[in-house]
Coordinates of C-alpha atoms in Angstrom, one line a residue:
M1 CA 82.7 -33.5 130.7
E2 CA 85.1 -32.4 127.9
L3 CA 86.7 -34.5 125.2
R4 CA 90.2 -33.4 126.4
Q5 CA 89.3 -34.8 129.9
L6 CA 88.3 -38.1 128.4
R7 CA 91.5 -38.3 126.5
T8 CA 93.4 -37.6 129.7
F9 CA 91.3 -40.2 131.5
E10 CA 92.2 -42.8 128.9
A11 CA 95.9 -42.0 129.1
V12 CA 95.9 -42.4 132.9
V13 CA 94.1 -45.7 132.6
A14 CA 96.6 -46.9 130.0
H15 CA 99.8 -45.6 131.8
R16 CA 98.6 -46.1 135.4
T17 CA 100.4 -42.9 136.7
V18 CA 99.9 -39.2 136.2
T19 CA 103.5 -38.7 135.3
D20 CA 103.5 -41.3 132.5
A21 CA 100.2 -40.0 131.2
A22 CA 101.6 -36.5 131.2
V23 CA 104.6 -37.6 129.2
A24 CA 102.4 -39.4 126.6
L25 CA 100.1 -36.3 126.3
D26 CA 102.9 -33.8 126.4
L27 CA 101.3 -32.1 129.3
A28 CA 102.5 -31.0 132.8
P29 CA 101.6 -33.6 135.5
S30 CA 99.7 -30.9 137.4
S31 CA 97.5 -30.3 134.3
V32 CA 96.7 -34.1 134.1
S33 CA 95.8 -34.2 137.8
E34 CA 93.6 -31.2 137.5
Q35 CA 91.7 -32.6 134.5
I36 CA 91.1 -35.9 136.3
R37 CA 89.8 -34.0 139.4
A38 CA 87.6 -31.8 137.3
L39 CA 86.1 -34.9 135.6
E40 CA 85.5 -36.6 138.9
R41 CA 83.8 -33.4 140.3
D42 CA 81.6 -33.2 137.2
L43 CA 80.5 -36.8 137.4
G44 CA 80.3 -36.8 141.2
V45 CA 82.2 -40.1 141.5
A46 CA 85.8 -41.3 142.1
L47 CA 87.3 -42.7 138.9
F48 CA 90.6 -44.0 140.2
E49 CA 91.9 -45.8 143.2
R50 CA 95.2 -44.4 144.1
G51 CA 97.8 -46.7 145.5
P52 CA 101.6 -47.4 145.7
R53 CA 101.4 -49.3 142.4
G54 CA 99.7 -46.5 140.6
M55 CA 96.1 -45.7 139.7
R56 CA 93.5 -48.2 138.9
P57 CA 90.0 -47.5 137.6
T58 CA 87.1 -47.8 140.1
A59 CA 83.9 -49.5 139.1
A60 CA 82.7 -46.1 137.9
G61 CA 86.0 -45.6 136.1
E62 CA 85.5 -49.0 134.3
R63 CA 82.0 -47.9 133.2
L64 CA 83.4 -44.6 131.9
R65 CA 86.1 -46.4 130.1
G66 CA 83.7 -47.8 127.5
W67 CA 81.8 -44.6 127.1
A68 CA 85.1 -42.6 126.8
R69 CA 86.2 -44.7 123.9
R70 CA 82.9 -44.5 122.1
L71 CA 82.6 -40.7 122.5
L72 CA 86.2 -40.2 121.4
D73 CA 85.7 -42.4 118.4
Q74 CA 82.6 -40.5 117.4
A75 CA 84.4 -37.2 117.8
D76 CA 87.3 -38.4 115.6
Q77 CA 84.8 -39.7 113.0
A78 CA 83.0 -36.3 113.0
R79 CA 86.3 -34.5 112.7
R80 CA 87.4 -36.6 109.8
D81 CA 84.1 -36.4 108.1
V82 CA 84.0 -32.6 108.3
A83 CA 87.6 -32.1 107.4
Q84 CA 87.3 -34.4 104.4
A85 CA 83.9 -33.2 103.2
R86 CA 83.9 -31.6 99.8
P87 CA 82.7 -28.0 99.8
V88 CA 79.2 -27.4 98.5
M89 CA 77.9 -24.5 96.5
R90 CA 74.1 -24.1 96.4
L91 CA 73.5 -22.4 93.0
G92 CA 70.1 -21.2 91.8
A93 CA 69.4 -20.5 88.2
L94 CA 66.5 -19.2 86.1
E95 CA 64.9 -22.1 84.2
T96 CA 65.3 -20.0 81.0
I97 CA 69.1 -20.2 81.2
A98 CA 69.6 -23.4 83.2
A99 CA 69.9 -25.6 80.1
V100 CA 72.3 -23.5 78.2
H101 CA 74.4 -21.4 80.6
V102 CA 74.6 -23.6 83.7
P103 CA 76.4 -26.5 82.0
A104 CA 79.2 -24.1 80.9
L105 CA 79.5 -22.7 84.4
L106 CA 79.6 -26.2 85.9
A107 CA 82.4 -27.1 83.5
R108 CA 84.3 -24.0 84.5
L109 CA 83.8 -24.9 88.2
A110 CA 84.9 -28.5 87.6
E111 CA 88.1 -27.3 85.9
R112 CA 89.0 -24.7 88.6
R113 CA 87.6 -26.4 91.7
P114 CA 87.4 -30.2 91.1
D115 CA 86.7 -30.6 94.9
L116 CA 83.5 -28.6 94.7
V117 CA 80.1 -30.1 94.8
V118 CA 77.5 -27.9 93.1
E119 CA 73.8 -28.3 93.9
V120 CA 71.7 -26.6 91.3
R121 CA 68.2 -25.4 91.9
S122 CA 66.4 -24.0 88.9
D123 CA 63.3 -21.9 89.2
G124 CA 61.1 -20.0 86.8
V125 CA 60.5 -17.1 89.2
R126 CA 63.3 -14.6 89.7
D127 CA 62.0 -13.3 93.0
R128 CA 62.2 -16.7 94.6
L129 CA 65.8 -17.0 93.6
L130 CA 66.7 -13.6 94.9
D131 CA 64.8 -14.2 98.2
A132 CA 66.6 -17.5 98.6
V133 CA 70.0 -15.8 98.2
A134 CA 69.0 -13.0 100.6
A135 CA 67.9 -15.6 103.2
A136 CA 71.2 -17.6 102.6
D137 CA 69.2 -20.6 101.4
L138 CA 71.2 -20.3 98.2
D139 CA 74.9 -19.3 98.0
A140 CA 74.4 -17.6 94.7
A141 CA 72.0 -17.4 91.8
L142 CA 72.2 -16.9 88.0
L143 CA 69.7 -14.6 86.4
L144 CA 69.4 -12.2 83.5
D145 CA 69.7 -8.5 84.0
A146 CA 71.0 -5.3 82.4
G147 CA 72.5 -2.0 83.5
D148 CA 74.8 -1.0 86.2
D149 CA 72.6 -1.9 89.2
L150 CA 70.9 -5.1 90.3
G151 CA 67.4 -4.9 88.8
G152 CA 68.4 -2.5 86.1
L153 CA 66.2 -4.6 83.7
G154 CA 63.2 -3.4 85.7
F155 CA 62.7 -5.8 88.6
G156 CA 62.9 -5.2 92.3
A157 CA 65.6 -6.6 94.6
P158 CA 65.2 -7.7 98.2
A159 CA 66.6 -5.5 101.0
A160 CA 69.8 -7.4 101.5
P161 CA 73.5 -6.6 100.9
L162 CA 73.5 -8.3 97.5
A163 CA 76.6 -8.2 95.3
F164 CA 76.7 -9.3 91.6
L165 CA 79.0 -9.9 88.8
D166 CA 78.3 -10.1 85.0
L167 CA 79.7 -13.3 83.7
D168 CA 78.7 -13.5 80.0
P169 CA 76.7 -11.5 77.5
V170 CA 73.3 -13.0 76.4
P171 CA 72.4 -11.6 73.0
L172 CA 68.8 -11.1 72.1
A173 CA 67.1 -11.3 68.7
L174 CA 63.8 -10.0 67.4
V175 CA 62.4 -12.8 65.3
A176 CA 59.3 -13.5 63.1
A177 CA 58.1 -15.9 60.5
P178 CA 60.1 -15.8 57.3
D179 CA 57.0 -14.5 55.4
H180 CA 56.4 -11.7 57.9
P181 CA 56.2 -8.2 56.2
L182 CA 59.1 -7.0 58.3
A183 CA 61.4 -10.0 57.5
A184 CA 62.6 -8.6 54.2
A185 CA 63.6 -5.2 55.5
S186 CA 67.3 -4.5 55.4
R187 CA 67.1 -2.2 58.5
L188 CA 64.2 -1.4 60.9
R189 CA 63.6 1.6 63.1
R190 CA 61.6 1.6 66.3
E191 CA 58.6 3.2 64.6
D192 CA 58.5 0.4 62.0
L193 CA 57.5 -1.9 64.9
Y194 CA 54.7 0.3 66.2
G195 CA 51.4 -1.6 66.0
Q196 CA 53.1 -5.0 65.7
R197 CA 52.0 -7.9 67.9
L198 CA 54.8 -8.8 70.4
L199 CA 54.5 -12.2 71.8
V200 CA 55.2 -12.2 75.5
N201 CA 55.1 -14.4 78.6
V202 CA 54.4 -12.7 82.0
P203 CA 55.3 -9.2 83.1
A204 CA 58.1 -10.5 85.4
C205 CA 59.7 -12.4 82.5
S206 CA 63.2 -11.1 81.5
F207 CA 62.2 -10.8 77.9
W208 CA 59.0 -9.0 78.6
L209 CA 61.1 -6.5 80.6
A210 CA 63.6 -6.2 77.8
G211 CA 60.8 -5.5 75.4
E212 CA 59.5 -2.8 77.7
R213 CA 62.9 -1.1 77.7
L214 CA 63.3 -1.5 73.9
L215 CA 59.8 -0.8 72.5
G216 CA 57.8 1.0 75.2
D217 CA 54.0 0.7 75.0
R218 CA 53.6 1.4 71.3
V219 CA 53.6 -2.4 70.5
E220 CA 50.7 -4.7 71.3
R221 CA 51.5 -7.4 73.8
V222 CA 50.0 -10.9 73.1
R223 CA 50.3 -13.3 76.0
A224 CA 51.7 -16.6 74.7
G225 CA 53.8 -18.4 77.3
G226 CA 57.4 -19.4 77.9
V227 CA 60.2 -19.3 75.4
P228 CA 59.2 -22.5 73.5
V229 CA 55.7 -21.2 73.1
M230 CA 56.7 -17.7 72.0
R231 CA 59.1 -19.2 69.5
A232 CA 56.5 -21.6 68.1
W233 CA 53.9 -18.9 67.8
A234 CA 56.3 -16.6 66.0
E235 CA 57.0 -19.4 63.5
R236 CA 53.3 -19.6 62.8
G237 CA 53.1 -15.9 62.0
L238 CA 51.2 -15.0 65.1
G239 CA 53.5 -12.1 66.0
I240 CA 57.1 -11.1 66.6
A241 CA 59.1 -12.3 69.6
L242 CA 62.1 -10.9 71.5
L243 CA 64.1 -14.0 72.6
P244 CA 67.6 -15.0 73.5
W245 CA 69.6 -15.8 70.5
F246 CA 70.6 -19.2 71.9
A247 CA 66.9 -20.2 71.9
V248 CA 66.3 -19.3 68.2
A249 CA 69.6 -19.7 66.4
D250 CA 68.9 -23.2 65.1
R251 CA 65.4 -22.2 63.9
V252 CA 66.8 -19.2 62.1
A253 CA 69.5 -21.4 60.5
A254 CA 66.8 -23.9 59.4
G255 CA 64.7 -21.1 57.8
A256 CA 61.8 -21.6 60.2
L257 CA 62.3 -18.1 61.7
A258 CA 63.8 -14.8 60.3
R259 CA 65.9 -12.5 62.4
L260 CA 64.6 -9.0 62.0
A261 CA 67.1 -6.3 61.1
F262 CA 66.6 -4.4 64.3
D263 CA 69.4 -3.5 66.8
V264 CA 68.6 -5.2 70.1
P265 CA 70.8 -4.6 73.2
G266 CA 71.6 -7.8 74.9
L267 CA 71.3 -8.9 78.5
N268 CA 73.9 -10.1 81.0
L269 CA 74.2 -13.4 82.7
R270 CA 74.5 -12.1 86.2
L271 CA 75.8 -14.0 89.3
V272 CA 74.3 -12.7 92.5
W273 CA 75.3 -13.4 96.1
R274 CA 75.3 -11.9 99.6
A275 CA 78.3 -9.7 100.0
D276 CA 78.4 -10.3 103.7
R277 CA 78.8 -14.0 103.2
E278 CA 82.1 -13.7 101.3
A279 CA 84.0 -14.1 104.6
L280 CA 82.7 -17.6 105.1
P281 CA 85.5 -20.2 104.6
G282 CA 86.0 -20.9 100.9
M283 CA 83.1 -18.7 99.8
R284 CA 85.1 -16.1 97.9
E285 CA 87.3 -18.8 96.3
I286 CA 84.1 -20.6 95.1
L287 CA 82.7 -17.4 93.7
Y288 CA 86.0 -16.6 92.0
A289 CA 86.0 -20.1 90.4
S290 CA 82.5 -19.6 89.1
A291 CA 83.2 -16.1 87.8
A292 CA 86.7 -16.7 86.5
S293 CA 86.9 -16.2 82.7
D294 CA 88.7 -14.0 80.3
G295 CA 88.2 -10.4 81.3
V296 CA 86.0 -11.2 84.3
S297 CA 87.1 -10.8 87.9
L298 CA 85.4 -10.4 91.3
P299 CA 85.1 -6.9 92.8
P300 CA 87.0 -6.3 96.0
P301 CA 85.4 -7.9 99.1
A302 CA 83.0 -5.9 101.1
G303 CA 85.0 -4.0 103.7
D304 CA 88.0 -3.5 101.4
G305 CA 86.9 0.1 100.6
A306 CA 84.5 -0.9 97.9
A307 CA 80.8 -0.9 98.4
P308 CA 78.9 -4.1 97.3
R309 CA 77.1 -3.7 94.0

């Protein structure tokens, strides 16, 4: 039993003849007749009594009449609901950057795609975000990374066709208490930091990995905790901390922390998605809206001669 057969059935009930129903539906009379016969075969009953005055529903036809209207109404409601539904982007984000960088991205999306609903899922574990993108449980994820390849900061990526784009730079700063011996130096070299206590979180933390790239193993690691804990311990003189500038700028301005005169390469705010999902309706437009900013554009779609990054 098909929806088109039910619509044809209703038209015959309303117009009483195959010819008139065919005119109303803009179909050939033979097509109308065949649909009615197919519907009767499918249900195993006669739906019409055919006489000189036209076609009248049988008792079975009358019972189907109510069902046909309910089914067609539900189909139309489903079609309207789906057609009018606002597109949804399921965005994951590292908790570290969710408070600062996600609002700016949401504002960018609201400006460029006001029809878009964004569902944000923040997580403190990068691997969970990447696995969710790989499994298509998330459409995209925001994380911190460096280098020309995904995982250039030093973490592994799942075996999936993941593409990425760097949206914004995320400057880092090496900070310490204002009375720390290194705070007064006008310029520091790497060897000046050897033997210092570097406050860290966990090995998978973006700032732990950045510290590994920057300082190697010649600096003592002291497990502290997340960004707020590392910042608080640095203020108390318990060590130096490598943190995002957005997390310490106000404390440096207030004189509670000192920014050490050491050149620190920044990280990138990186948007990651499955390249093979770009073909889904609206997906590339959504990604473009989230990435669109001065000097930033999406790479060519997978299959256009460019390999996903």
